[in-house]
mmCIF file with all atom_site columns, C-alpha atoms in Angstrom:
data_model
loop_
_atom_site.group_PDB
_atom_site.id
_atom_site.type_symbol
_atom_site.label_atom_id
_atom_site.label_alt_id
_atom_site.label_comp_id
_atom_site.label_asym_id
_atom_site.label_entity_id
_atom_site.label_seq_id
_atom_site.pdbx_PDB_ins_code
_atom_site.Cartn_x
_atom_site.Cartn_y
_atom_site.Cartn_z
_atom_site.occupancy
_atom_site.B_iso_or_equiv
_atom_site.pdbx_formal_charge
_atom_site.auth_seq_id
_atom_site.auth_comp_id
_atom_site.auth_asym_id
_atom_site.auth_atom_id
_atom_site.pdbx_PDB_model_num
ATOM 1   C CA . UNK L 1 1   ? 44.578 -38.344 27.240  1.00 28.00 ? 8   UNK L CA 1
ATOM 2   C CA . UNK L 1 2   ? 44.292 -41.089 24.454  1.00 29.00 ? 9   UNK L CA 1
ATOM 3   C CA . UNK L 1 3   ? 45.974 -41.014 21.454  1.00 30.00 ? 10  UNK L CA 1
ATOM 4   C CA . UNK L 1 4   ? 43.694 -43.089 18.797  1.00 30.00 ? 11  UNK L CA 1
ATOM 5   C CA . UNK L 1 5   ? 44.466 -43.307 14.934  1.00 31.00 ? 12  UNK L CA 1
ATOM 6   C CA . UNK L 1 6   ? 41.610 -42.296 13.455  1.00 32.00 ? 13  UNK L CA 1
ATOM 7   C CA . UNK L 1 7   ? 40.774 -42.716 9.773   1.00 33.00 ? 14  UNK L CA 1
ATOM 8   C CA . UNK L 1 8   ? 41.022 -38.962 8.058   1.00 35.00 ? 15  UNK L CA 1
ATOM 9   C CA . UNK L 1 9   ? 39.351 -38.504 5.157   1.00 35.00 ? 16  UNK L CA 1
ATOM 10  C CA . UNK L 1 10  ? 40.972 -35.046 3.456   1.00 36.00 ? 17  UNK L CA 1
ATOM 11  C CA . UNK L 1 11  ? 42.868 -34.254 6.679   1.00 37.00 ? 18  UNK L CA 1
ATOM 12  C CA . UNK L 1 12  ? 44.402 -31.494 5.086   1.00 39.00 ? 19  UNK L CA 1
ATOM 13  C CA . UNK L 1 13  ? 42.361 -29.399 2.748   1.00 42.00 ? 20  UNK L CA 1
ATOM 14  C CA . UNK L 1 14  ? 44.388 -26.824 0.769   1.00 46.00 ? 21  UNK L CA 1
ATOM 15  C CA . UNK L 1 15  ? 44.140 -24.668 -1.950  1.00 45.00 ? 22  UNK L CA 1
ATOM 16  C CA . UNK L 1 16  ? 46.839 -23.846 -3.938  1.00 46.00 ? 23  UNK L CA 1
ATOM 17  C CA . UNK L 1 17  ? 47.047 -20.378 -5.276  1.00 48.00 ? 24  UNK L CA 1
ATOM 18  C CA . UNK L 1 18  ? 45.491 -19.512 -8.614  1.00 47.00 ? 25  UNK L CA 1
ATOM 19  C CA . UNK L 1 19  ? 48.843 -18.508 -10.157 1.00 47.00 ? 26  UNK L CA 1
ATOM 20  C CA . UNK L 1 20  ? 50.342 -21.227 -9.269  1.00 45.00 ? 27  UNK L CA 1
ATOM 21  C CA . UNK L 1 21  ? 47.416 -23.582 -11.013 1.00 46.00 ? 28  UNK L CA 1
ATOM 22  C CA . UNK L 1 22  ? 47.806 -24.233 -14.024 1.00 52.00 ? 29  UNK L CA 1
ATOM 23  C CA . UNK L 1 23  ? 45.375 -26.852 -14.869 1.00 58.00 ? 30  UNK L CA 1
ATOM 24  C CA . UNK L 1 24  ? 41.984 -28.774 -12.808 1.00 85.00 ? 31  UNK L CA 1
ATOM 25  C CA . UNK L 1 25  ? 44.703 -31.295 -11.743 1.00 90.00 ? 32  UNK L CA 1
ATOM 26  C CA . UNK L 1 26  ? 44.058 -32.780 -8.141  1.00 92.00 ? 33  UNK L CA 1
ATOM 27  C CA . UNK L 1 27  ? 46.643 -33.411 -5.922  1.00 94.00 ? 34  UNK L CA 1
ATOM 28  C CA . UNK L 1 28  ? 46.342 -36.710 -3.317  1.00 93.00 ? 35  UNK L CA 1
ATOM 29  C CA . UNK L 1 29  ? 48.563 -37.238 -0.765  1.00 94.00 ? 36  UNK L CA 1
ATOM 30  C CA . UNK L 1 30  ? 49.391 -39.987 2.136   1.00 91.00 ? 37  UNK L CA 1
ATOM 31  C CA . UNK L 1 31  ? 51.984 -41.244 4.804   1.00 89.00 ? 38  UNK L CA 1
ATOM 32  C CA . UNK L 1 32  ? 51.406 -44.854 4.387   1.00 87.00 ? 39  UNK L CA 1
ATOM 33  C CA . UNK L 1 33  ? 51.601 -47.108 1.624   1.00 87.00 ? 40  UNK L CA 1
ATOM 34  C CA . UNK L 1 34  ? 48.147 -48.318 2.736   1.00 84.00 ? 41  UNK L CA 1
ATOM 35  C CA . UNK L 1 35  ? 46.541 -44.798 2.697   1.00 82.00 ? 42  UNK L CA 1
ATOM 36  C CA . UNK L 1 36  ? 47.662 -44.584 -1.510  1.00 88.00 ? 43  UNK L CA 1
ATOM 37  C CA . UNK L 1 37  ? 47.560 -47.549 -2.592  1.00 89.00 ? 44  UNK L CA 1
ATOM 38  C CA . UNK L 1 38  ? 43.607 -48.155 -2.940  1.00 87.00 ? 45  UNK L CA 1
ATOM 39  C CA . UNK L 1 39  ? 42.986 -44.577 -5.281  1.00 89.00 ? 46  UNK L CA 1
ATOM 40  C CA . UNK L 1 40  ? 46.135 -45.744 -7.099  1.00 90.00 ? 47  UNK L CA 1
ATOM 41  C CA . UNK L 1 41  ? 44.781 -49.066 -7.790  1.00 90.00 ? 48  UNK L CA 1
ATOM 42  C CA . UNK L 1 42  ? 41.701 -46.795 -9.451  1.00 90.00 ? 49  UNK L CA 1
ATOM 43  C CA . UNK L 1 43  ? 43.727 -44.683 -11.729 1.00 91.00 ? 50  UNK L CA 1
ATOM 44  C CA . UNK L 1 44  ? 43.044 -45.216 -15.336 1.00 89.00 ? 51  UNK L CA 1
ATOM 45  C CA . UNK L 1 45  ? 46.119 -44.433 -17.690 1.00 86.00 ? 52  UNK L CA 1
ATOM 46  C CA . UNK L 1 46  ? 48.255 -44.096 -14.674 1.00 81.00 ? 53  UNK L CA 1
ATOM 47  C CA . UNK L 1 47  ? 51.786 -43.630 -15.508 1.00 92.00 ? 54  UNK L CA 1
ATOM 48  C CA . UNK L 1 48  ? 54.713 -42.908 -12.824 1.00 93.00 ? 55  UNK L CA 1
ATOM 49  C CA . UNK L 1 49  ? 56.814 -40.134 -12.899 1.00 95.00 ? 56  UNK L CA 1
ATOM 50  C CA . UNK L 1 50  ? 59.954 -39.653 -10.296 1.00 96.00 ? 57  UNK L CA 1
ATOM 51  C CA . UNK L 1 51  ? 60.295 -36.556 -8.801  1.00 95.00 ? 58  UNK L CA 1
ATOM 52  C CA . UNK L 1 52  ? 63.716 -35.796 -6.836  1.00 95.00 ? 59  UNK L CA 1
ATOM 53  C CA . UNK L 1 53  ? 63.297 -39.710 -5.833  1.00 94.00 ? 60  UNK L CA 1
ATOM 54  C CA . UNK L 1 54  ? 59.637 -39.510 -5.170  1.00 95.00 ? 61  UNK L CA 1
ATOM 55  C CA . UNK L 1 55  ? 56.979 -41.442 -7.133  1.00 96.00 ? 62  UNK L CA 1
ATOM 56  C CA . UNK L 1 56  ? 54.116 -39.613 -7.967  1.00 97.00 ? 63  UNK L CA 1
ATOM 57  C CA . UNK L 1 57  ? 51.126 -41.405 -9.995  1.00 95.00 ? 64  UNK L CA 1
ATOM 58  C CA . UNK L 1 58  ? 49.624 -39.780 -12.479 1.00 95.00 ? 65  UNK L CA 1
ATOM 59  C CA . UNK L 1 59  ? 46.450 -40.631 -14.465 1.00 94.00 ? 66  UNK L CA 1
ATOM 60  C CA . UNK L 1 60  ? 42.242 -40.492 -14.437 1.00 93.00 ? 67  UNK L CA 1
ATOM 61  C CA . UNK L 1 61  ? 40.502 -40.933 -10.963 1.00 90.00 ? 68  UNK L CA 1
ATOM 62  C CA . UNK L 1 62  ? 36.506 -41.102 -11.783 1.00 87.00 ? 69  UNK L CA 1
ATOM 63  C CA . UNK L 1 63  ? 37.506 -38.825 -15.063 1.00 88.00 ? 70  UNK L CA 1
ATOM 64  C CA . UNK L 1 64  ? 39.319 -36.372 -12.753 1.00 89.00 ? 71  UNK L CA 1
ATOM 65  C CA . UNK L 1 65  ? 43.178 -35.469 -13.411 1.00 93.00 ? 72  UNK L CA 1
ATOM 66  C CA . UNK L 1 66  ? 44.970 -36.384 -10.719 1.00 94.00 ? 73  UNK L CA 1
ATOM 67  C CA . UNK L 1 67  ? 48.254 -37.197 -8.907  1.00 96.00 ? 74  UNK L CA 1
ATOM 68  C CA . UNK L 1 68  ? 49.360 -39.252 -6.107  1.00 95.00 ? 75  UNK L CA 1
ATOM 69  C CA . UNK L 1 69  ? 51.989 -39.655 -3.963  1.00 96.00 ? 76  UNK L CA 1
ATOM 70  C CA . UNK L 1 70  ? 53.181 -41.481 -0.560  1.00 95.00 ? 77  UNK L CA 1
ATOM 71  C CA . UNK L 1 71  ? 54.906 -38.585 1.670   1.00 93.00 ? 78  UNK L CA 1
ATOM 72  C CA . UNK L 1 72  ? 56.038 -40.813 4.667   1.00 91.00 ? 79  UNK L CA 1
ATOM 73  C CA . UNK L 1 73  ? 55.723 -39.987 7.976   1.00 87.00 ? 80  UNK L CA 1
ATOM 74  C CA . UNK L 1 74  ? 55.769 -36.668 9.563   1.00 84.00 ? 81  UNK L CA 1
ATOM 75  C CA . UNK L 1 75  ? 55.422 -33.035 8.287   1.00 82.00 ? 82  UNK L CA 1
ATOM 76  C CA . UNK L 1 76  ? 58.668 -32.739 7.216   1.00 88.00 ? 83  UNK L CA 1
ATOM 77  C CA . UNK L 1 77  ? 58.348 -35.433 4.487   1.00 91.00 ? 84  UNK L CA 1
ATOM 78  C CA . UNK L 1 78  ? 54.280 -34.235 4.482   1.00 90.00 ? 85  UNK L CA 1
ATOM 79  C CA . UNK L 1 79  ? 56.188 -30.591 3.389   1.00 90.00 ? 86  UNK L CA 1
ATOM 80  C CA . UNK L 1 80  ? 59.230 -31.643 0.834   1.00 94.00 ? 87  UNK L CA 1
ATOM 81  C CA . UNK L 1 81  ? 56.497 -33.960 -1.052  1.00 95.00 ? 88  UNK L CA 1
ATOM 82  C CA . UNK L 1 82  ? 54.387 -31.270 -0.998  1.00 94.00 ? 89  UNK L CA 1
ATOM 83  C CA . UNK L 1 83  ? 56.458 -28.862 -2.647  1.00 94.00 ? 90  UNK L CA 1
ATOM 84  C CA . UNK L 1 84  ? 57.527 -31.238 -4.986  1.00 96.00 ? 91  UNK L CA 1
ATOM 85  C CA . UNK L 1 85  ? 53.703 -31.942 -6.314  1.00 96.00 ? 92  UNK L CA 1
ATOM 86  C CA . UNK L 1 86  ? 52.824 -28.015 -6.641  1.00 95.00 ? 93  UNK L CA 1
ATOM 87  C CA . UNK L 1 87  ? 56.280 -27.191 -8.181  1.00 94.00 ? 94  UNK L CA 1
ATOM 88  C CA . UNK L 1 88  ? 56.356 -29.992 -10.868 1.00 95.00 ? 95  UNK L CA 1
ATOM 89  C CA . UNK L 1 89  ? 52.619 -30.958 -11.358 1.00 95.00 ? 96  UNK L CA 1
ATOM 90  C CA . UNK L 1 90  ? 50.965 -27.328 -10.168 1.00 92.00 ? 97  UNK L CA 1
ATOM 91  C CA . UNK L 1 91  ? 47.565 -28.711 -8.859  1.00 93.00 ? 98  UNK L CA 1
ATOM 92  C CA . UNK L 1 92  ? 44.489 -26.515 -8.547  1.00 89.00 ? 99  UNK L CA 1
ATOM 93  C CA . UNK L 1 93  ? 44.132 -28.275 -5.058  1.00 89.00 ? 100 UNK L CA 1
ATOM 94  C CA . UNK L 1 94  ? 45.756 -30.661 -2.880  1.00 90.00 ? 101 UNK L CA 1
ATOM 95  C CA . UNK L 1 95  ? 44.469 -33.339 -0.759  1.00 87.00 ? 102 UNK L CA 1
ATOM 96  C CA . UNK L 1 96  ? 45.410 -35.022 2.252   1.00 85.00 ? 103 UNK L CA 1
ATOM 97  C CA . UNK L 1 97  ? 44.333 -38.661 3.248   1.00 83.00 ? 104 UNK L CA 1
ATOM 98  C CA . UNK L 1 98  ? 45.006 -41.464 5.867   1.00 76.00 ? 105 UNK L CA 1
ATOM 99  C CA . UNK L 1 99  ? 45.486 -41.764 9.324   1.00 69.00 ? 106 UNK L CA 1
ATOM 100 C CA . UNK L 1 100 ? 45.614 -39.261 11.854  1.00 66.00 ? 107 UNK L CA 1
ATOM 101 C CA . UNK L 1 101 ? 45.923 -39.311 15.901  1.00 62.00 ? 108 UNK L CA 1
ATOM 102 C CA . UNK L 1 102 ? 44.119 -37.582 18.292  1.00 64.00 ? 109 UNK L CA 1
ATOM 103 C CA . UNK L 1 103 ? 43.854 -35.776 21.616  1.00 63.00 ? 110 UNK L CA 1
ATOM 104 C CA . UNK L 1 104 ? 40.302 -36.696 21.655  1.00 70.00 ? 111 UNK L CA 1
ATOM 105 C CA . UNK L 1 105 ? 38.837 -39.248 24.434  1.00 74.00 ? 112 UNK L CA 1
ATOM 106 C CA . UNK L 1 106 ? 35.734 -39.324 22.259  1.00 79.00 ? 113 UNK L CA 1
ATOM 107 C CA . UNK L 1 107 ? 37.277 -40.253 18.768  1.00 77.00 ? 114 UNK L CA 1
ATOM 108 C CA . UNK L 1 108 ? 37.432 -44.208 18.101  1.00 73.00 ? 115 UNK L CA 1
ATOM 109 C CA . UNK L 1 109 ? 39.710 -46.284 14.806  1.00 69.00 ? 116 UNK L CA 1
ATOM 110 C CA . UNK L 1 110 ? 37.718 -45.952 11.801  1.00 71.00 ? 117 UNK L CA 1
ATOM 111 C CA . UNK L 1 111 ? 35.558 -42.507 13.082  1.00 78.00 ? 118 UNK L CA 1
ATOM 112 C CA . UNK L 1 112 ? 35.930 -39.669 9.960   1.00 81.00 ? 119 UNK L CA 1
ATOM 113 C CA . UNK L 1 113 ? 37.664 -36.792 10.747  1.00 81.00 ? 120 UNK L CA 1
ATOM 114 C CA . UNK L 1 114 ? 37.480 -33.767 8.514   1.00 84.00 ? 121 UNK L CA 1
ATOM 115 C CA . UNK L 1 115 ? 39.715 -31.100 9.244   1.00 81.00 ? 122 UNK L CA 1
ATOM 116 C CA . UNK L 1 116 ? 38.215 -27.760 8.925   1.00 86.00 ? 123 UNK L CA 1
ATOM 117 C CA . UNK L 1 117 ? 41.449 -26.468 10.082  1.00 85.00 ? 124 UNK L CA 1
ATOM 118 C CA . UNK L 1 118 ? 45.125 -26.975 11.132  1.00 78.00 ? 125 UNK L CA 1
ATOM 119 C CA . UNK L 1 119 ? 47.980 -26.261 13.233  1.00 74.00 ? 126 UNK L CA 1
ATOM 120 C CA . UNK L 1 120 ? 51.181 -26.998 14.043  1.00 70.00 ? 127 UNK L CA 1
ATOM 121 C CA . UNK L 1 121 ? 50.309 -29.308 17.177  1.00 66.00 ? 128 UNK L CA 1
ATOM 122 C CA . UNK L 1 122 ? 54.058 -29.301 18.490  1.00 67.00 ? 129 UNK L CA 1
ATOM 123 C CA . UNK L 1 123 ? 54.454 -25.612 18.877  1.00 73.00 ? 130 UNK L CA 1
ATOM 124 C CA . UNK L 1 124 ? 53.224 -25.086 21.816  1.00 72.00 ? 131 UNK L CA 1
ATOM 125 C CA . UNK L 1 125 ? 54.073 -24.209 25.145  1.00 74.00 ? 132 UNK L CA 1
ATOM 126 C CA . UNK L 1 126 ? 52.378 -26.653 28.513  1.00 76.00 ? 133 UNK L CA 1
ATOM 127 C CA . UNK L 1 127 ? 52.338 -24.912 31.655  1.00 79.00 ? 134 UNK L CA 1
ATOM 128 C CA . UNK L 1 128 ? 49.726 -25.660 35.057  1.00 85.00 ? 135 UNK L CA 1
ATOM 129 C CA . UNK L 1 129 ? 46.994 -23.300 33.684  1.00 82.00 ? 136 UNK L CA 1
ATOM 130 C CA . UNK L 1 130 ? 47.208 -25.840 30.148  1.00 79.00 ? 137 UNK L CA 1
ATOM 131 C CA . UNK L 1 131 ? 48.943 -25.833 26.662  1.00 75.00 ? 138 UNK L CA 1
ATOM 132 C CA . UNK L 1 132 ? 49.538 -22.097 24.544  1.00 76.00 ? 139 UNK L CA 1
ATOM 133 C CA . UNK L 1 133 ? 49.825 -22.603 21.390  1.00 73.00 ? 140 UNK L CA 1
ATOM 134 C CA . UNK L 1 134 ? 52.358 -20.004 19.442  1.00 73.00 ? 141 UNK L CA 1
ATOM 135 C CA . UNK L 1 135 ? 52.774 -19.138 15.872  1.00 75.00 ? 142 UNK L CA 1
ATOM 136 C CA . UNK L 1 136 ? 56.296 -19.049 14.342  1.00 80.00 ? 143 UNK L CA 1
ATOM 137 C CA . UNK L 1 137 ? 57.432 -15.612 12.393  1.00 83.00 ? 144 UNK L CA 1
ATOM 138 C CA . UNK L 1 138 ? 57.393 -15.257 8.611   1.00 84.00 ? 145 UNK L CA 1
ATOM 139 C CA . UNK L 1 139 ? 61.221 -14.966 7.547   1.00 87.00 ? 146 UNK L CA 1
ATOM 140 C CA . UNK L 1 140 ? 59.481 -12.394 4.943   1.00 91.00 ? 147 UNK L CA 1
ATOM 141 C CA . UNK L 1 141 ? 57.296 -10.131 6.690   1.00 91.00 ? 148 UNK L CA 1
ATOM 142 C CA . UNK L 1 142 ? 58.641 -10.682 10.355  1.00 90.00 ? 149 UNK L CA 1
ATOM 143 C CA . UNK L 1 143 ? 54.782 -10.763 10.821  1.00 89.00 ? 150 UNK L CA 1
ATOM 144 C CA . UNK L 1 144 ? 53.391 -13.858 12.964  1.00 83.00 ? 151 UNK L CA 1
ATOM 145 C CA . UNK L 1 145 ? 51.998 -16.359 10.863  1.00 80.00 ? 152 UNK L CA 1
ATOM 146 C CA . UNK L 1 146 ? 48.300 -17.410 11.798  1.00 81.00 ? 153 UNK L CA 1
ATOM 147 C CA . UNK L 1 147 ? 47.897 -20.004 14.604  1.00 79.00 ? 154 UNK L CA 1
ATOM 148 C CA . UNK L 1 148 ? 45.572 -22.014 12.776  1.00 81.00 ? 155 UNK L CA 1
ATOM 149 C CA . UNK L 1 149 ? 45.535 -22.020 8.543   1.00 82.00 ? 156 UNK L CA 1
ATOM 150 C CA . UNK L 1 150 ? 42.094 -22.684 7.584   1.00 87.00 ? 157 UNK L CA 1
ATOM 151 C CA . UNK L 1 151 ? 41.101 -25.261 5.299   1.00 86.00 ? 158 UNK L CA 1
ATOM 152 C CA . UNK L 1 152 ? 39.383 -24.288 1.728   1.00 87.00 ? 159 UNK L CA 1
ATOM 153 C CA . UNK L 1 153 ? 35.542 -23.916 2.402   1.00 90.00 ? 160 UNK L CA 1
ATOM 154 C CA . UNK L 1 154 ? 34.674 -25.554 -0.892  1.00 89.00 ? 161 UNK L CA 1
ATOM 155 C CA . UNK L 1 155 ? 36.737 -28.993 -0.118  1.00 86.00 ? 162 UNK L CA 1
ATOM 156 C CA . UNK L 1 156 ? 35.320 -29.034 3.064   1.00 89.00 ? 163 UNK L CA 1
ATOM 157 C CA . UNK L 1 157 ? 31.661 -28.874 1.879   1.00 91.00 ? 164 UNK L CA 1
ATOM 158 C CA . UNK L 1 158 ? 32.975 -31.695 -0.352  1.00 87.00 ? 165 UNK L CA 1
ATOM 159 C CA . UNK L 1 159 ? 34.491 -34.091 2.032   1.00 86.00 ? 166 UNK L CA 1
ATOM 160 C CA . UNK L 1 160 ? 31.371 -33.813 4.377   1.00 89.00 ? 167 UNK L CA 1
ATOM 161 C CA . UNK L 1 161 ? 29.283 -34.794 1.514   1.00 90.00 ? 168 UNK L CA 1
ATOM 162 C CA . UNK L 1 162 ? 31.877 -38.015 0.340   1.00 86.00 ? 169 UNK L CA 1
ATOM 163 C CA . UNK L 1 163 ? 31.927 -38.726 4.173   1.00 85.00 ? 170 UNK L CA 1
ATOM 164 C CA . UNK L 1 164 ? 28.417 -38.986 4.704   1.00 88.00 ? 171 UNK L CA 1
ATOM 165 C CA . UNK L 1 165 ? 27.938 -41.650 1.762   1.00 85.00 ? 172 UNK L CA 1
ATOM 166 C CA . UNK L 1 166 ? 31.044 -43.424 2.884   1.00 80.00 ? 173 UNK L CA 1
ATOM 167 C CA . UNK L 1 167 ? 30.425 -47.147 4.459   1.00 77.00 ? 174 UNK L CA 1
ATOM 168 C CA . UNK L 1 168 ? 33.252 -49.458 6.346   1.00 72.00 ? 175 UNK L CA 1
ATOM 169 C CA . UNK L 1 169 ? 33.362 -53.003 7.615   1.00 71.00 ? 176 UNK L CA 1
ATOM 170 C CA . UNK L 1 170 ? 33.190 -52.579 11.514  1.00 68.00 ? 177 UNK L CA 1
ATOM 171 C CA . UNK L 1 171 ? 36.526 -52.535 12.972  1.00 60.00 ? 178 UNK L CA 1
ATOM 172 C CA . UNK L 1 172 ? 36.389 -55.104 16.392  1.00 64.00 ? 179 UNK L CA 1
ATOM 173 C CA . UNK L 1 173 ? 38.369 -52.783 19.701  1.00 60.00 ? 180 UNK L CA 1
ATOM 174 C CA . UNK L 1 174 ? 38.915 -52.599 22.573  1.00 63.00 ? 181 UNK L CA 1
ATOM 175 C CA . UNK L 1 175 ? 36.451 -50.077 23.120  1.00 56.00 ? 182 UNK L CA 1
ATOM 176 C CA . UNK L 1 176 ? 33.507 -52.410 22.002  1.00 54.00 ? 183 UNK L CA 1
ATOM 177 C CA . UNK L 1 177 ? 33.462 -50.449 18.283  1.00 49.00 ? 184 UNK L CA 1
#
């Protein structure tokens, strides 16, 4: 299999819980410099506030409240930035953006991938008869947490709108794209 980097638009669409909203603040969220640094170049009244050594951006996108941040690579910086942005800012949602890879043969650079879903890709197990994938246990419950954590229905109805209106300069491959 392939792996491609693909552009993801709201990779990760998430919800946070109503008592931990406070306010119709947006959170946006990236690994890369370049996946951030285009909405925070759009951010009226922006101002910068540090977090536990974290930048987060914080201002008017389109008249929305929202903040921003750069998580670095992987989902353990993806998770501490994360927590940092619904302890201290307490968003009504938060969204992922930027690259992703994929399994996919059919996925090319610059294709739009909304995730409707997700999973922890690396817990799995790869025998002959193919890959298993396996839930860890909650350290609460001692229940198995879900396999796959679906994304919120509303964001997703949102991103395929956005998506469909979205235009790119072509992007020259190797695959003729």
């Amino acid at each position: 299999m392939k792996l491609f980097a693909v552009l993801s638009l709201l990779f990760l669409l998430l919800v946070v819980p109503p008592a931990l909203a406070e306010s119709p603040l947006t959170g946006i969220l990236g690994a890369f410099d370049e996946e951030v640094a285009f909405l925070q170049s759009l951010v009226d009244s922006g101002r910068t506030e540090i977090v536990m050594g974290i930048p987060f951006t914080v201002g008017l996108l389109d008249g929305s409240d929202v903040v921003l941040a750069k998580t670095g690579v992987g989902k353990v910086n993806a998770a501490m930035t994360t927590t940092l942005l619904i302890d201290h800012f307490s968003p009504h949602e938060v969204l992922f953006t930027g690259i992703a890879g994929s399994l996919s043969d059919s996925l090319l650079p610059g294709d739009i991938v909304i995730g409707s879903r997700t999973t922890q890709h690396d817990l799995m197990s790869v025998t002959d008869e193919g890959r298993e994938r396996f839930a860890v246990v909650n350290p609460v419950t001692g229940a198995r947490n879900p396999v796959f954590i679906p994304g919120d229905s509303t964001l997703i109805v949102l991103a395929d709108r956005a998506a469909a209106h979205a235009r790119f300069d072509t992007l020259l491959t190797s695959h003729g794209g």
